[in-house]
Amino acid sequence: MEKKYDFTAIEKKWQKYWEENNTFHAENNSDKPKYYALVEFPYPSGQGLHIGHPRPYTAMDIVARKRRLQGYNVLFPMGWDAFGLPTENYAIKNKIHPALVTENNIKRFKSQLKSLGLSFDWDREVNTTDPEYFKWTQWIFLQLFKKGLAYKSKMAVNWCTSCKVVLANEEVVSGCCERCGGEVIRKEKSQWMLKITEYAQRLLDDLELVDYPERVKSSQINWIGRSTGAEVNFETSAGDTLTVYTTRPDTLFGATYMVISPEHPYIEKWSDKLSNLEEIKDYQQKAAKKSDFDRTELNKEKTGVKLSGVTAVNPVNGKEIPIFISDYVLMGYGTGAIMAVPAHDERDYEFAKVFGLPIIEVVKGGDITKAAFTDCATGIMTNSGFLDGLSVEEAKVKIKEWLAANGKGHEKVNFKLRDWVFSRQRYWGEPIPLVYCEKCGWVPVAEEELPLTLPDVDSYMPTDSGESPLSTLESFINTTCPHCGGKARRETDTMPQWAGSSWYFLRYCDPDFKAGVASKEALDYWMPVDWYNGGMEHTTLHLLYSRFWHKFLYDIGIVSTKEPYMKRTSHGMILGKDLDNPGQFTKMSKSKGNVVNPDDVVKEFGADTVRLYEMFIGDFEKAAPWQEEGIKGCKRFLDRVWGLREMIAEGEEHGKELESEIHRTIKKVGEDIEGLKFNTAIAALMSLLNKFYSLGSITKGEFKTFLILLYPFAPHISEELYSEVSGGAVIDDQSWCPYDEALCVDDTVEIAVQINGKVKAKLNVSAGLDKDTLVKTALENEEVMKLIQGKQVVKSIGVPDKLVNIVAK
RNA sequence: GCCGGCAUGAUGGAAUUGGCAGACGUGCCGGACUCAAAAUCCGGUGGUAGCGAUACCGUGUGGGUUCAAGUCCCACUGCCGGCACCA
């Protein structure tokens, strides 16, 4: 009987079956071992799902489906990271409440995800904009506040002139706003900050507890930016001690001048002693106007002003040295002041050349008339008194001892990591639940009053002054102090989008819990996440922020694991056609007009084909181009799988050769899934299918095994065929196929015989021959003997089951 | 500038510890089926020379180590990503 592969009907049928049977529902209690597989929840944008979204989702769906068959109780949840600027901008433009926009976008996203047959447990869906969710985002913030880890600070911030919003450093790309591309300038603002820097060392150390790819680990390490050096005290003629931070205290004898940041407080303090104050103030103003981008961009050439009237003394040799201000020294790092050693620091060298300052070599090994010598590994100390003759590393130790003994300084560790700017002057975010009282200062909203919800406003536009739209709403602002009952005003800033995504994986454990982020039992059962896959774009910020919050929650006893994620992997982007450069591929974007909508592809080829192609397209960890021609191959493969039902012939024995090929395929598919090598797993399935076709028949048992292997990748067609061939059974109730290592090897193997490194013959030998026997067998082979006739065998190398190489002259 | 990654047929991409380069797919060529086309099935497909068995060349470039190099080492080129005065 001919039956068509009607993927649309089949996919609908099984999606309905799974939904009705709650197949993917995870229970918080189970005798089975638990497995928590996590993908990054999407931002439900107005454009709907993008063809890149299903790549990581399908990958983890494959893992989740395989784990269920392996007998695990699997948690594979999904939700919505729904606060954010695009929704707010859309709301402003179309005068629709952002909550309504969000609701519609989520509906669309959800139906798109469901059409792909992803095995999410939809009973655990979370939404960061749901007051029942952000109640606990606010609660966590209050705990941070109560522990002194949230503070308000006036600081220069990155200000997007187009979005009219404060951006985090990480949201500024080459001087422009990451989202809109608008110009970013510096502006003084009072901001809520989170003290992530207090966790810097632990965020670094605990990377040893987790299984992250090297590229992810190293970017976290670089972002944290730990360095070991020393703080050194310089006495000044003004009477104040000027402390600097340096990683090269060994070069102290070579410090010929000092530089302080234009924002350094001593400038104000010393104003009556400085004879060129006007020149200095002028330079300060210019520096203040520049954005960070301009500051780095314009400073190819070093600039600065010498402080006339105040000098410093090098503590190690008593020499008087000048002090400069220059914007190459940043107030936000170290002490905002440096000792300059032009002979051994490139920036100091450039500056010294511009200002004609002395360059004294204190480490031998380079040519300081040409460039600064910065190599720590080979240099030997010179012109450095008691350090002379030592290596750089030895000198570092000795000078630190000297500094400590003489009260001139001490060892110091510094981090590049800055505290997290946590305020946004926007409407569509979690309100920060604090009130300001003249008498009591900043006071938290009572926890019973959470969630503090967003009031309805007429306009979601940020104000020109830079304040949040909430700041114009008197009914929201005016309140009473929870502490003294007097008049108080609410904070009108909202939280950044990173807030809700910093703990969402905890909420999945117990999404309806009313008395906390999740019940202790649920958290202890499910956490940590066993495998978390996400994009490289989130390896520094989201990963670091969520690890920080998790460590804080660990400290206050909410969670029991130090790290949230045991294993992290990263997928590559799906690229679209570059319409400007035919034959090239580039990032898909609306503006480039090269976005592929998964709905169209699902409609034309079916969800199973889309899933398969997303996984077959290439190395999962690398970017891959979406090619319409390529997807056909996956559709053909499934058509051929469908065709197997016509080939079922019971009782036909295919022998050991096929049996071992099946076992090898089981092994390979299983191992490849664990190693993110989905493309080669599929290739192995294709090879096995080709084998079935060449044999012309398949037994029911072989067919069932094949379908179980295919099921994680293409679940709908696998379920349909399995239920047909087994009289109604479903794969969800089956077990992952075991394999027999002994059966994976054939009785005989083909080995290559090389003569002088070139393959000259092939030989069939029994498997597992040791190398001596193998060489002997090869040398006794007639064909081989002919080939080496008249030559002298110098050397023979045998590699069991692989090859023999005969070196003959 | 610094750090990281990558470079393989026409094309997307495969290749455990160094061990038969090009698995699997696309495209192309040929055959079967068809009035014909599509679809499907079967076969072929790195380059050069040769009727041919075969020979030589071949993993960005140039060197090296090795019985053996896509894989290891040195130098260079190109592309992609991240950071960007962090003392």
Coordinates of N, CA and C in Angstrom, one line a residue, chain A residues 654-662 664 691 743 746:
Chain A
H654 N 20.8 -10.4 7.4 CA 21.8 -9.6 6.7 C 23.2 -9.9 7.2
G655 N 23.3 -10.7 8.2 CA 24.7 -11.1 8.6 C 25.4 -10.2 9.5
K656 N 26.6 -10.6 9.9 CA 27.3 -9.8 10.9 C 27.8 -8.5 10.4
E657 N 28.0 -8.4 9.1 CA 28.5 -7.1 8.6 C 27.5 -6.0 8.9
L658 N 26.3 -6.2 8.6 CA 25.3 -5.1 8.8 C 25.1 -4.9 10.3
E659 N 25.1 -6.0 11.1 CA 24.9 -5.9 12.5 C 26.0 -5.0 13.1
S660 N 27.2 -5.3 12.7 CA 28.3 -4.4 13.3 C 28.2 -3.0 12.8
E661 N 27.7 -2.8 11.6 CA 27.5 -1.4 11.1 C 26.5 -0.7 12.0
I662 N 25.4 -1.4 12.3 CA 24.3 -0.8 13.1 C 24.9 -0.5 14.5
R664 N 28.0 0.2 15.3 CA 28.9 1.3 15.1 C 28.1 2.6 15.0
K691 N 22.9 2.0 3.2 CA 23.2 0.6 3.3 C 21.9 -0.2 3.2
L743 N 30.8 -5.9 19.1 CA 30.2 -6.0 17.8 C 30.5 -4.8 16.8
D746 N 34.5 -5.2 12.8 CA 34.3 -6.3 11.9 C 35.3 -7.4 12.2

